[in-house]
Coordinates of C-alpha atoms in Angstrom, one line a residue:
Chain A
M473 CA 34.0 -30.1 1.3
L474 CA 36.9 -31.6 -0.7
A475 CA 38.5 -28.3 -0.7
L476 CA 38.6 -28.3 3.2
Q477 CA 39.4 -31.9 3.2
L478 CA 42.5 -31.5 0.8
A479 CA 43.5 -28.1 2.8
W480 CA 43.6 -30.2 5.9
R481 CA 45.9 -32.8 4.3
F482 CA 48.2 -30.3 2.9
L483 CA 48.7 -28.7 6.2
R484 CA 49.2 -32.2 7.7
E485 CA 51.4 -33.2 5.1
G486 CA 53.9 -30.1 5.7
R487 CA 53.6 -30.3 9.4
T488 CA 56.7 -28.5 10.4
Q489 CA 55.8 -25.4 8.1
S490 CA 52.3 -25.3 9.4
L491 CA 53.2 -25.5 13.0
L492 CA 55.7 -22.7 12.6
I493 CA 53.2 -20.3 10.9
L494 CA 50.7 -21.3 13.3
A495 CA 53.1 -20.3 16.1
G496 CA 53.6 -16.9 14.2
V497 CA 49.8 -16.2 13.9
T498 CA 49.3 -17.3 17.5
I499 CA 51.8 -14.8 18.8
G500 CA 50.5 -12.0 16.7
I501 CA 46.9 -12.5 17.8
A502 CA 48.2 -12.8 21.4
A503 CA 49.9 -9.5 20.7
F504 CA 46.7 -8.3 19.3
V505 CA 44.5 -9.5 22.4
F506 CA 47.0 -8.6 24.9
V507 CA 47.8 -4.8 23.8
S508 CA 43.8 -4.4 23.3
A509 CA 43.1 -5.6 26.8
I510 CA 45.6 -3.4 28.4
I511 CA 44.7 -0.3 26.4
E512 CA 41.0 -1.0 27.1
G513 CA 41.5 -1.7 30.8
L514 CA 43.4 1.4 31.2
Q515 CA 40.8 3.5 29.3
V516 CA 37.9 2.2 31.1
N517 CA 39.8 2.7 34.4
L518 CA 40.5 6.3 33.4
L519 CA 37.1 7.0 32.4
E520 CA 35.6 5.3 35.5
Q521 CA 38.2 7.7 37.7
T522 CA 36.8 10.7 35.7
L523 CA 33.2 10.0 35.2
G524 CA 32.6 8.2 38.7
S525 CA 32.1 11.5 40.3
Q526 CA 30.7 13.7 37.5
A527 CA 27.8 13.7 35.2
H528 CA 27.9 12.8 31.7
I529 CA 25.9 15.6 30.8
S530 CA 25.1 19.1 32.9
V531 CA 22.2 21.3 32.0
A532 CA 22.7 24.8 33.7
P533 CA 21.7 28.3 33.0
E534 CA 24.4 30.7 32.4
E535 CA 26.3 32.2 35.2
A536 CA 25.2 35.9 36.1
P537 CA 27.7 38.5 35.3
P538 CA 29.3 40.0 38.0
R539 CA 27.9 43.5 38.9
P540 CA 29.5 46.7 40.4
L541 CA 28.2 47.4 43.9
M542 CA 28.3 51.4 43.4
R543 CA 25.6 52.2 40.7
D544 CA 25.4 56.2 40.9
P545 CA 25.9 57.0 37.1
G546 CA 26.7 60.6 38.1
I547 CA 30.1 59.6 39.4
A548 CA 32.9 58.4 37.0
F549 CA 35.9 56.7 38.8
A550 CA 38.4 54.0 37.5
R551 CA 37.2 50.8 38.4
R552 CA 38.0 46.9 37.9
I553 CA 35.3 44.4 38.5
E554 CA 36.6 41.1 40.0
P555 CA 34.5 38.0 39.4
S556 CA 32.8 37.0 42.5
E557 CA 31.7 33.5 43.2
P558 CA 30.0 32.1 40.2
R559 CA 26.2 32.6 40.7
R560 CA 24.1 31.0 38.2
R561 CA 20.6 32.6 37.0
P562 CA 17.5 30.9 38.3
F563 CA 16.7 27.9 36.4
D564 CA 13.3 28.7 34.8
Q565 CA 10.8 26.0 34.7
W566 CA 13.3 23.4 35.6
Q567 CA 10.7 20.6 36.3
R568 CA 9.9 21.0 32.6
A569 CA 13.5 20.9 31.5
V570 CA 13.9 17.5 33.7
R571 CA 11.2 16.1 31.8
R572 CA 12.8 16.9 28.4
V573 CA 16.2 15.8 29.4
E574 CA 14.4 12.3 30.4
A575 CA 12.6 12.0 27.3
T576 CA 16.1 12.4 25.1
D577 CA 17.1 9.2 23.3
G578 CA 20.4 7.7 25.0
V579 CA 19.7 9.6 28.4
V580 CA 19.5 6.7 31.1
A581 CA 19.6 8.9 34.5
V582 CA 18.4 12.4 35.5
C583 CA 19.0 14.4 38.8
P584 CA 18.1 17.9 39.3
K585 CA 20.5 19.3 41.9
V586 CA 21.6 22.6 43.5
S587 CA 25.2 23.0 44.6
G588 CA 27.2 25.9 45.8
S589 CA 30.1 26.7 48.2
A590 CA 29.8 27.0 51.8
L591 CA 32.0 26.8 55.0
A592 CA 31.8 23.7 57.4
Y593 CA 32.7 23.8 61.1
R594 CA 33.4 21.4 63.7
G595 CA 34.8 22.7 67.0
A596 CA 37.9 24.8 66.0
A597 CA 38.0 23.2 62.4
E598 CA 36.9 25.1 59.5
E599 CA 36.8 23.9 55.7
A600 CA 35.5 25.1 52.5
V601 CA 33.1 22.7 51.1
K602 CA 30.9 22.0 48.1
V603 CA 27.0 21.8 49.3
V604 CA 25.5 19.2 46.9
G605 CA 21.6 18.9 47.5
A606 CA 19.8 16.3 45.3
D607 CA 17.1 13.5 45.7
A608 CA 19.2 10.5 47.0
A609 CA 17.8 7.9 44.7
R610 CA 18.4 10.1 41.4
L611 CA 21.9 11.2 42.7
R612 CA 23.0 7.7 43.2
R613 CA 22.3 7.0 39.4
I614 CA 24.7 9.7 38.6
V615 CA 27.4 9.4 41.3
D616 CA 27.2 5.8 42.9
I617 CA 27.9 7.0 46.4
P618 CA 26.4 3.9 48.0
A619 CA 28.9 1.6 46.2
N620 CA 31.6 3.7 47.7
L621 CA 30.6 4.2 51.3
V622 CA 33.2 3.1 53.8
D623 CA 31.1 4.1 57.2
G624 CA 27.5 4.7 57.9
Q625 CA 24.7 4.7 55.5
Y626 CA 23.6 6.6 52.2
R627 CA 20.8 8.5 53.5
L628 CA 19.6 12.3 52.8
G629 CA 16.4 12.6 54.8
G630 CA 15.8 15.5 57.2
D631 CA 19.2 17.0 58.6
E632 CA 21.2 14.2 57.2
A633 CA 24.4 14.4 55.0
V634 CA 27.1 12.1 53.6
V635 CA 30.5 13.4 53.2
G636 CA 33.9 12.3 51.8
T637 CA 36.7 10.7 53.8
S638 CA 38.9 13.7 53.5
L639 CA 36.5 16.2 54.6
A640 CA 35.4 14.1 57.6
E641 CA 39.3 13.7 58.5
K642 CA 40.0 17.4 58.1
L643 CA 36.8 18.2 60.2
G644 CA 37.5 15.4 62.8
A645 CA 34.0 14.2 62.4
G646 CA 32.6 10.7 62.2
V647 CA 29.2 9.1 61.7
G648 CA 26.6 10.6 63.9
D649 CA 28.6 13.7 64.6
P650 CA 26.9 17.2 63.7
I651 CA 28.6 19.9 61.6
R652 CA 27.7 23.4 61.2
V653 CA 27.3 24.6 57.7
R654 CA 27.4 28.4 56.9
S655 CA 27.0 29.9 53.3
G656 CA 26.6 33.8 53.3
D657 CA 24.2 34.8 56.3
R658 CA 22.6 31.2 56.4
E659 CA 23.6 28.5 58.6
S660 CA 22.2 24.9 59.2
V661 CA 23.3 22.1 61.3
L662 CA 23.6 18.6 59.6
R663 CA 24.2 15.3 61.0
I664 CA 26.6 13.1 59.3
V665 CA 25.3 9.5 58.4
G666 CA 27.7 8.3 55.9
I667 CA 31.3 8.6 54.8
F668 CA 32.4 7.7 51.3
D669 CA 35.5 7.3 49.4
I670 CA 34.9 7.8 45.8
G671 CA 38.5 7.7 44.7
N672 CA 38.8 11.4 43.7
E673 CA 40.4 13.8 46.1
M674 CA 38.5 16.9 44.8
V675 CA 35.3 15.1 45.7
N676 CA 36.4 13.2 49.0
G677 CA 37.9 16.4 50.3
R678 CA 34.9 19.0 49.5
W679 CA 31.6 17.2 48.9
L680 CA 29.0 17.6 51.4
V681 CA 25.9 15.9 50.0
T682 CA 22.5 16.3 51.6
S683 CA 18.9 16.6 50.6
L684 CA 17.5 19.1 47.9
R685 CA 15.8 20.8 50.3
N686 CA 18.4 21.5 52.8
A687 CA 20.8 22.7 50.1
Q688 CA 18.1 25.0 48.7
T689 CA 17.6 26.7 51.8
L690 CA 21.2 26.8 52.8
L691 CA 22.5 28.1 49.3
G692 CA 19.3 30.8 49.1
R693 CA 17.6 28.8 46.4
V694 CA 14.5 27.8 47.7
G695 CA 12.4 26.3 44.8
D696 CA 15.2 26.4 42.6
I697 CA 18.1 24.1 41.3
T698 CA 21.4 25.2 39.9
E699 CA 21.9 22.2 37.4
I700 CA 20.4 19.0 35.9
D701 CA 22.9 16.3 35.7
A702 CA 22.2 13.3 33.5
R703 CA 23.9 9.7 32.6
V704 CA 24.2 8.4 29.1
A705 CA 24.3 4.9 27.9
D706 CA 27.3 5.5 25.6
V707 CA 29.7 7.7 27.3
Y708 CA 31.3 8.6 23.8
E709 CA 27.6 9.6 22.5
A710 CA 27.6 12.4 25.4
E711 CA 28.5 15.3 23.2
R712 CA 25.8 14.6 20.4
I713 CA 23.2 13.8 23.3
A714 CA 24.2 17.3 25.1
R715 CA 23.7 19.0 21.8
E716 CA 20.1 17.5 21.6
V717 CA 19.3 18.2 25.1
E718 CA 20.4 21.8 24.5
A719 CA 18.2 22.1 21.8
R720 CA 15.2 20.7 23.5
T721 CA 15.4 22.6 26.7
G722 CA 17.2 25.8 25.5
V723 CA 19.4 25.7 28.4
P724 CA 23.3 25.8 28.0
T725 CA 24.5 22.0 28.2
E726 CA 28.1 20.7 28.5
S727 CA 29.1 17.1 28.1
W728 CA 31.9 15.5 29.9
M729 CA 33.8 15.5 26.7
E730 CA 33.7 19.4 26.6
R731 CA 34.7 19.3 30.3
N732 CA 37.8 16.9 29.5
R733 CA 39.2 17.7 26.3
D734 CA 42.8 16.8 27.6
L735 CA 41.7 13.4 28.7
L736 CA 39.8 12.9 25.5
T737 CA 42.7 14.0 23.3
G738 CA 44.8 11.4 25.4
L739 CA 42.2 8.6 25.0
R740 CA 42.0 9.4 21.3
S741 CA 45.8 9.3 20.7
Q742 CA 46.1 6.0 22.7
D743 CA 43.4 4.6 20.3
A744 CA 45.3 5.8 17.6
S745 CA 48.5 4.1 18.6
T746 CA 46.9 0.9 19.6
T747 CA 45.3 0.8 16.1
M748 CA 48.6 1.3 14.4
I749 CA 50.0 -1.5 16.7
R750 CA 47.3 -3.8 15.7
I751 CA 47.8 -2.9 12.0
F752 CA 51.4 -3.8 11.9
V753 CA 50.9 -6.9 14.1
L754 CA 48.1 -8.0 11.5
L755 CA 50.3 -7.2 8.7
A756 CA 53.1 -9.3 10.1
V757 CA 50.6 -12.1 10.4
A758 CA 49.3 -11.6 6.9
M759 CA 52.7 -11.6 5.5
G760 CA 53.9 -14.7 7.2
I761 CA 50.6 -16.8 5.8
A762 CA 51.0 -15.4 2.4
S763 CA 54.6 -16.3 2.2
V764 CA 54.3 -19.9 3.5
L765 CA 51.2 -20.5 1.1
S766 CA 53.1 -19.0 -1.9
V767 CA 56.0 -21.3 -1.1
S768 CA 53.5 -24.1 -0.7
V769 CA 51.9 -23.4 -4.2
V770 CA 55.6 -23.6 -5.7
Q771 CA 56.1 -26.7 -3.9
R772 CA 52.9 -28.4 -4.9
R773 CA 52.8 -27.3 -8.5
G774 CA 52.8 -30.9 -9.5
Q775 CA 50.1 -32.1 -7.1
I776 CA 47.9 -29.0 -8.3
G777 CA 48.3 -30.2 -11.9
I778 CA 47.4 -33.8 -10.9
L779 CA 44.3 -32.3 -9.1
R780 CA 43.3 -30.6 -12.1
A781 CA 43.7 -33.6 -14.2
V782 CA 41.6 -35.8 -12.2
G783 CA 38.8 -33.5 -12.7
T784 CA 39.1 -31.0 -9.6
S785 CA 37.9 -27.4 -10.8
R786 CA 39.8 -24.4 -10.2
A787 CA 37.3 -23.3 -7.5
I788 CA 38.2 -26.3 -5.6
V789 CA 42.0 -25.5 -6.1
L790 CA 41.2 -21.8 -5.1
G791 CA 39.4 -23.3 -2.0
V792 CA 42.2 -25.5 -0.8
F793 CA 44.4 -22.5 -0.2
L794 CA 41.8 -20.3 1.0
W795 CA 40.8 -22.7 3.6
Q796 CA 44.6 -23.3 4.7
G797 CA 44.4 -19.5 5.4
V798 CA 41.0 -19.8 7.4
L799 CA 42.4 -22.7 9.3
F800 CA 45.6 -20.6 10.2
G801 CA 43.5 -17.6 11.1
L802 CA 40.8 -19.8 13.0
V803 CA 43.3 -21.9 15.0
G804 CA 45.8 -19.0 15.6
A805 CA 43.0 -16.8 16.8
L806 CA 42.0 -19.6 19.4
L807 CA 45.5 -20.3 20.6
G808 CA 46.4 -16.5 20.4
A809 CA 43.4 -15.4 22.5
L810 CA 44.1 -18.1 25.1
V811 CA 47.8 -16.8 25.4
G812 CA 46.8 -13.3 25.1
A813 CA 44.2 -13.9 28.0
L814 CA 46.8 -15.9 30.0
A815 CA 49.3 -12.9 29.6
G816 CA 46.8 -10.4 30.7
E817 CA 46.1 -12.5 34.0
L818 CA 49.8 -12.8 34.7
I819 CA 50.4 -9.0 34.4
E820 CA 47.0 -8.1 35.9
S821 CA 48.5 -8.7 39.6
S822 CA 51.0 -6.0 39.2
A823 CA 48.7 -3.4 37.2
L824 CA 46.8 -0.9 38.9
F825 CA 43.5 -1.6 37.0
D826 CA 41.5 -4.4 35.7
I827 CA 42.8 -6.2 32.4
T828 CA 39.7 -8.0 31.2
V829 CA 39.6 -10.1 27.9
T830 CA 36.0 -9.4 27.0
P831 CA 33.9 -11.8 24.7
R832 CA 33.6 -8.7 22.2
L833 CA 37.5 -8.5 22.2
L834 CA 37.8 -12.4 21.5
L835 CA 35.3 -12.3 18.8
T836 CA 37.1 -9.3 17.2
A837 CA 40.4 -11.1 17.3
L838 CA 38.7 -14.0 15.8
A839 CA 36.9 -12.0 13.1
V840 CA 40.3 -10.2 12.4
S841 CA 42.4 -13.2 12.3
L842 CA 39.8 -15.1 9.9
A843 CA 39.8 -12.0 7.7
T844 CA 43.5 -11.9 7.6
G845 CA 43.9 -15.5 6.9
V846 CA 41.5 -15.4 4.0
L847 CA 43.1 -12.1 2.5
A848 CA 46.6 -13.4 2.9
A849 CA 45.7 -16.7 1.3
Y850 CA 43.8 -15.1 -1.6
L851 CA 46.9 -14.2 -4.0
P852 CA 48.7 -17.7 -3.5
A853 CA 45.3 -19.4 -3.8
R854 CA 44.6 -17.5 -7.0
R855 CA 47.9 -18.3 -8.4
A856 CA 47.2 -21.9 -7.7
A857 CA 44.1 -22.0 -9.4
R858 CA 45.4 -20.2 -12.5
L859 CA 48.1 -22.6 -12.9
D860 CA 48.4 -24.3 -16.4
P861 CA 48.0 -28.0 -15.3
A862 CA 49.8 -29.4 -18.2
A863 CA 52.8 -27.1 -17.5
A864 CA 52.6 -28.0 -13.7
I865 CA 52.4 -31.6 -14.3
R866 CA 55.6 -31.2 -16.5
G867 CA 57.3 -29.0 -13.9
D868 CA 57.8 -26.1 -16.2
E869 CA 57.8 -22.5 -14.6
Chain B
M1147 CA 26.0 -49.0 -43.0
T1148 CA 26.1 -47.6 -39.3
I1149 CA 29.2 -45.4 -38.3
T1150 CA 30.0 -46.1 -34.7
P1151 CA 30.9 -42.7 -33.2
A1152 CA 34.6 -42.6 -32.2
L1153 CA 35.5 -42.3 -28.3
L1154 CA 38.1 -39.9 -29.3
E1155 CA 38.1 -38.1 -32.4
L1156 CA 40.8 -35.5 -33.6
E1157 CA 40.5 -33.7 -36.8
G1158 CA 43.3 -31.4 -38.2
V1159 CA 44.5 -30.6 -34.9
R1160 CA 47.5 -28.1 -34.7
K1161 CA 49.4 -26.4 -31.9
S1162 CA 51.9 -23.8 -31.8
Y1163 CA 53.7 -22.2 -29.0
G1164 CA 55.2 -18.9 -28.7
D1165 CA 54.4 -15.2 -28.8
G1166 CA 54.8 -13.3 -32.0
V1167 CA 57.0 -16.1 -34.3
K1168 CA 55.1 -19.1 -33.3
T1169 CA 56.6 -22.5 -33.5
E1170 CA 54.1 -25.2 -34.5
V1171 CA 54.7 -28.4 -32.9
L1172 CA 51.6 -30.4 -34.3
H1173 CA 50.8 -30.1 -37.7
G1174 CA 47.3 -31.1 -38.6
I1175 CA 46.6 -34.4 -36.6
D1176 CA 43.8 -36.8 -37.4
L1177 CA 43.3 -39.6 -35.0
R1178 CA 40.3 -41.9 -34.0
V1179 CA 40.1 -44.1 -31.1
Q1180 CA 37.1 -46.7 -30.5
Q1181 CA 36.0 -48.0 -27.4
G1182 CA 38.1 -51.2 -26.4
D1183 CA 41.0 -49.9 -28.5
L1184 CA 44.5 -50.4 -27.0
V1185 CA 46.7 -47.9 -28.9
A1186 CA 50.4 -47.1 -28.6
L1187 CA 51.8 -43.7 -29.4
V1188 CA 55.4 -43.7 -30.2
G1189 CA 57.8 -41.4 -31.6
P1190 CA 61.3 -39.8 -30.6
S1191 CA 61.7 -37.3 -28.1
G1192 CA 60.2 -33.8 -29.0
S1193 CA 58.0 -35.4 -31.8
G1194 CA 54.9 -33.9 -29.8
K1195 CA 53.7 -37.1 -28.0
S1196 CA 53.2 -35.4 -24.7
T1197 CA 51.7 -32.1 -26.3
L1198 CA 49.2 -34.4 -28.3
L1199 CA 48.4 -36.0 -24.8
N1200 CA 47.9 -32.8 -23.1
L1201 CA 45.4 -31.9 -25.9
I1202 CA 43.5 -35.1 -25.7
G1203 CA 43.5 -35.0 -22.0
L1204 CA 41.8 -31.5 -22.3
L1205 CA 44.7 -30.1 -20.1
D1206 CA 45.6 -27.7 -23.2
R1207 CA 43.7 -26.3 -26.0
P1208 CA 44.7 -26.7 -29.7
T1209 CA 45.6 -23.9 -31.7
E1210 CA 43.3 -25.3 -34.6
G1211 CA 41.3 -28.3 -35.2
R1212 CA 38.7 -30.3 -33.4
I1213 CA 38.9 -32.7 -30.5
A1214 CA 35.8 -34.7 -29.6
I1215 CA 35.5 -37.1 -26.7
D1216 CA 32.4 -39.4 -26.6
G1217 CA 30.9 -37.1 -29.2
Q1218 CA 31.4 -33.7 -27.2
A1219 CA 33.4 -31.2 -29.0
A1220 CA 36.0 -29.8 -26.5
E1221 CA 36.4 -26.2 -28.4
Q1222 CA 32.7 -25.4 -27.4
L1223 CA 33.3 -26.0 -23.8
D1224 CA 34.5 -23.6 -21.1
D1225 CA 36.8 -24.5 -18.3
R1226 CA 34.3 -25.8 -15.8
A1227 CA 32.9 -28.0 -18.3
L1228 CA 36.2 -29.2 -19.6
T1229 CA 36.9 -30.1 -16.2
A1230 CA 33.9 -32.2 -15.7
L1231 CA 34.2 -34.1 -19.1
R1232 CA 37.9 -34.9 -18.1
G1233 CA 36.7 -36.1 -14.7
D1234 CA 34.0 -38.3 -16.1
K1235 CA 35.6 -39.5 -19.6
L1236 CA 39.3 -39.5 -19.1
G1237 CA 41.6 -41.2 -16.7
F1238 CA 45.4 -40.5 -16.3
I1239 CA 48.7 -42.3 -15.7
F1240 CA 51.8 -40.4 -15.5
Q1241 CA 55.3 -41.3 -16.0
S1242 CA 56.4 -40.7 -12.3
H1243 CA 53.0 -41.7 -10.9
H1244 CA 52.3 -38.5 -9.4
L1245 CA 50.6 -39.6 -6.1
L1246 CA 49.8 -36.8 -3.7
P1247 CA 52.0 -37.6 -0.7
G1248 CA 49.7 -36.0 1.8
L1249 CA 46.8 -38.6 1.0
S1250 CA 46.9 -42.2 2.1
V1251 CA 47.1 -44.8 -0.7
L1252 CA 43.2 -45.4 -0.7
E1253 CA 42.6 -41.6 -0.6
N1254 CA 44.8 -41.3 -3.8
V1255 CA 42.8 -43.9 -5.4
M1256 CA 39.5 -42.1 -4.3
L1257 CA 40.7 -38.7 -5.8
P1258 CA 39.0 -38.6 -9.1
S1259 CA 35.5 -39.9 -7.3
A1260 CA 36.0 -37.2 -4.6
A1261 CA 36.7 -34.6 -7.4
S1262 CA 33.3 -35.7 -9.2
H1263 CA 31.4 -35.8 -5.9
G1264 CA 32.9 -32.5 -4.2
G1265 CA 34.5 -34.7 -1.2
F1266 CA 35.7 -38.0 0.1
R1267 CA 32.7 -39.9 0.9
A1268 CA 32.5 -43.3 2.7
G1269 CA 30.9 -45.1 -0.3
M1270 CA 33.9 -44.5 -2.2
R1271 CA 36.0 -46.8 -0.1
A1272 CA 34.8 -50.1 -1.3
P1273 CA 35.2 -49.6 -5.0
A1274 CA 38.7 -48.1 -4.4
K1275 CA 39.7 -51.2 -2.3
E1276 CA 38.5 -53.4 -4.8
L1277 CA 40.6 -51.7 -7.5
L1278 CA 43.8 -51.7 -5.1
S1279 CA 43.1 -55.3 -4.6
A1280 CA 42.9 -56.1 -8.3
M1281 CA 46.4 -54.3 -8.5
G1282 CA 47.8 -56.8 -5.7
L1283 CA 47.7 -53.9 -3.2
G1284 CA 44.8 -54.9 -0.9
D1285 CA 46.9 -55.1 2.1
R1286 CA 48.4 -51.4 1.6
V1287 CA 45.2 -49.3 1.5
G1288 CA 46.2 -47.5 4.7
A1289 CA 49.6 -47.0 3.6
W1290 CA 51.4 -43.6 2.8
P1291 CA 52.9 -43.3 -0.9
R1292 CA 56.6 -42.8 0.5
Q1293 CA 56.0 -46.3 2.1
L1294 CA 55.6 -48.0 -1.3
S1295 CA 58.1 -49.1 -3.9
G1296 CA 58.0 -47.4 -7.5
G1297 CA 56.2 -50.2 -9.1
M1298 CA 53.6 -50.1 -6.1
Q1299 CA 53.2 -46.5 -6.7
Q1300 CA 52.6 -47.0 -10.2
R1301 CA 49.9 -49.5 -9.8
V1302 CA 48.2 -47.2 -7.1
A1303 CA 48.3 -44.6 -10.0
V1304 CA 46.6 -47.1 -12.5
A1305 CA 44.0 -47.7 -9.8
R1306 CA 43.4 -44.0 -9.5
A1307 CA 43.1 -43.8 -13.2
L1308 CA 40.5 -46.4 -13.4
M1309 CA 38.5 -45.2 -10.2
N1310 CA 35.7 -43.5 -12.4
D1311 CA 35.7 -46.1 -14.8
P1312 CA 36.5 -43.8 -17.5
P1313 CA 35.9 -45.1 -21.1
L1314 CA 39.4 -43.8 -22.2
V1315 CA 42.7 -43.8 -20.2
L1316 CA 45.8 -41.7 -21.4
A1317 CA 49.0 -43.1 -20.1
D1318 CA 52.2 -41.2 -20.5
E1319 CA 55.2 -43.6 -20.3
P1320 CA 53.5 -45.6 -17.6
T1321 CA 56.3 -48.0 -17.5
G1322 CA 59.2 -45.5 -17.9
N1323 CA 60.6 -45.7 -14.6
L1324 CA 60.0 -49.4 -14.0
D1325 CA 62.0 -52.4 -14.5
T1326 CA 61.0 -55.0 -16.9
E1327 CA 59.4 -57.3 -14.8
T1328 CA 57.5 -54.5 -13.1
S1329 CA 56.9 -53.0 -16.5
N1330 CA 55.2 -56.1 -17.7
Q1331 CA 53.1 -56.4 -14.5
V1332 CA 51.8 -52.9 -14.8
F1333 CA 51.0 -53.3 -18.6
D1334 CA 49.3 -56.7 -17.7
L1335 CA 46.9 -54.8 -15.4
L1336 CA 46.0 -52.4 -18.5
R1337 CA 45.4 -55.2 -20.6
Q1338 CA 43.4 -57.1 -18.1
R1339 CA 41.1 -54.0 -17.6
N1340 CA 40.9 -53.5 -21.6
A1341 CA 39.9 -56.8 -22.1
E1342 CA 37.3 -56.9 -19.2
R1343 CA 35.8 -53.5 -19.4
A1344 CA 36.5 -52.5 -22.9
T1345 CA 38.3 -49.4 -21.6
A1346 CA 40.3 -47.8 -24.4
F1347 CA 44.0 -47.1 -23.6
L1348 CA 46.3 -44.6 -25.4
I1349 CA 49.7 -45.3 -24.3
V1350 CA 52.7 -43.0 -24.8
T1351 CA 55.7 -45.4 -24.8
H1352 CA 59.3 -45.3 -25.7
D1353 CA 59.4 -49.2 -25.1
P1354 CA 58.9 -51.1 -28.2
A1355 CA 58.1 -54.1 -26.0
I1356 CA 55.2 -52.5 -24.7
A1357 CA 54.0 -50.9 -28.3
R1358 CA 54.2 -54.4 -29.7
R1359 CA 51.8 -55.7 -27.1
C1360 CA 49.4 -53.2 -28.1
D1361 CA 46.6 -53.5 -30.9
R1362 CA 47.6 -50.4 -32.8
V1363 CA 50.6 -48.2 -33.2
V1364 CA 50.5 -44.5 -34.0
E1365 CA 54.0 -43.2 -34.6
L1366 CA 54.7 -39.4 -34.6
V1367 CA 57.6 -37.8 -36.0
D1368 CA 58.1 -33.9 -35.9
G1369 CA 54.5 -33.2 -35.0
A1370 CA 52.9 -35.5 -37.8
I1371 CA 51.6 -39.1 -37.9
V1372 CA 53.9 -41.3 -40.1
Y1373 CA 52.6 -44.6 -39.4
E1374 CA 49.3 -45.8 -38.0
G1375 CA 48.5 -49.5 -38.0
G1376 CA 49.2 -53.0 -36.4
P1377 CA 52.6 -53.2 -34.4
S1378 CA 54.1 -55.7 -36.9
G1379 CA 54.1 -53.0 -39.5
M1380 CA 56.4 -50.9 -37.7
K1381 CA 59.5 -50.5 -39.8
S1382 CA 61.5 -48.4 -37.7
W1383 CA 62.1 -51.1 -34.8
D1384 CA 63.5 -53.4 -37.5

């Protein structure tokens, strides 16, 4: 308690010096919070855009290799086999695989689905589409279509289908309109009940979502599915969970991290540069605190000697300077967080993504600032505690 | 016959400085101070007075010899115990008063008690105010040291030295920076405390007038005691 009381009085006495270094710590922590919030906001936005329309994990049997149509072994001729439209092998015992994926730690949602290419017609308009068939309730936990509906409803019963805004526009169709969908020699007529805008042109322009049964019939996969999609609680754990799912099901499994290696590399590079900025900012803050406290120890040699002479222990003298570091760190963190959050608010209106100063970021800034304050204060504090009181009182070096 | 244990006892105390070739500045000092003694320590500059005072004040350790305060031998104590003993048994008055400028007058006086109890407490205010009143500074408790004259600051330093009611007060030129009238006022305060509470004082001084008002004078020359006795026996002042 005495150490804290004396620390406060020392800071109050050297008011100008204290305010200057406090301003330095505040600016440093504000920069820390601001840069972290921006990068975090940017990354969350990028991830949302990327993962908003795709599963974190996809479990799907290998594609069947293309086969030559001519099979007469007695005839030799030069040939080149062009890969046809990817056609997956049947998903054996997919219901059991779904249960195994659901039972894997970290998985929060599972959706068996069937997807494949088809052509959609309305009047003279003809568009290539990706038919996605799934249970409506399960699919919305993987891709939140209801939250992105711009017209109609999210229902996948009977002949109902929902499509993206771009596809609806290209087909000239609206809610309530029927469209013909053809895949190979199979054809269905579906009725558009909802139009969504998921923020991804590939999805908005191609997806035609309908019930699992409709899609199975249309794509010639009755009773079968093409993949199992899953969502995990922590997106950065997806790769590890994917390997576990693969081991449990015995079916090839791919995570979003594998599918989006370039994005992941970009995010990691961003993380590395943010970390470097944070380290340099904290080093500047630490050096500021350390230099001010070092000067303070020199200036107060006589006072430290008197404190020791009147019975103050070395531990308390050490504490006096450590507390100063703590107070700089604490007050600087609070003011810096406020300034950083305000700066984030100011810039958010011109940014294309949310800049949110989360409680976790504030707690991190507080902890980092306190640790920096204490570490920066340690050397000057140790020097003060080790001063020879007799020499300090005499004013000797 | 019963021998009263001395409040301060020095036996063969030596102190050397320097690495390699050492320079001895105190050569086997023997000294005893009893409760209620008022002792002047005199001698020319460089005779070792301040070094001796630092050793007695447990701010430094002797190279050789024994120092005991109220029966406790200092050489057996670690830094923590020395600090506790210093806070409990000793008071300090320095030449240039050395008040802490960031603390109010009252807090400066309370400081030794705060050091013993681990912080400033409300219960320390009354005795500190009482001491300041006794020093004639009852109306300046809330002032800052910079707002006081040199004489007033020295009286605050005296009050601080007496805060823990130590049996022995060490004063290094307590009137060195003061005019004659203020010097006499400060010394009167020490004398009064000595008479009322039997507090022992060991006062380093260059001022013959102050030394003559003490009960005993110890003269140090070149690191050795050359005289110890009543002030009237001091030939060097004649």
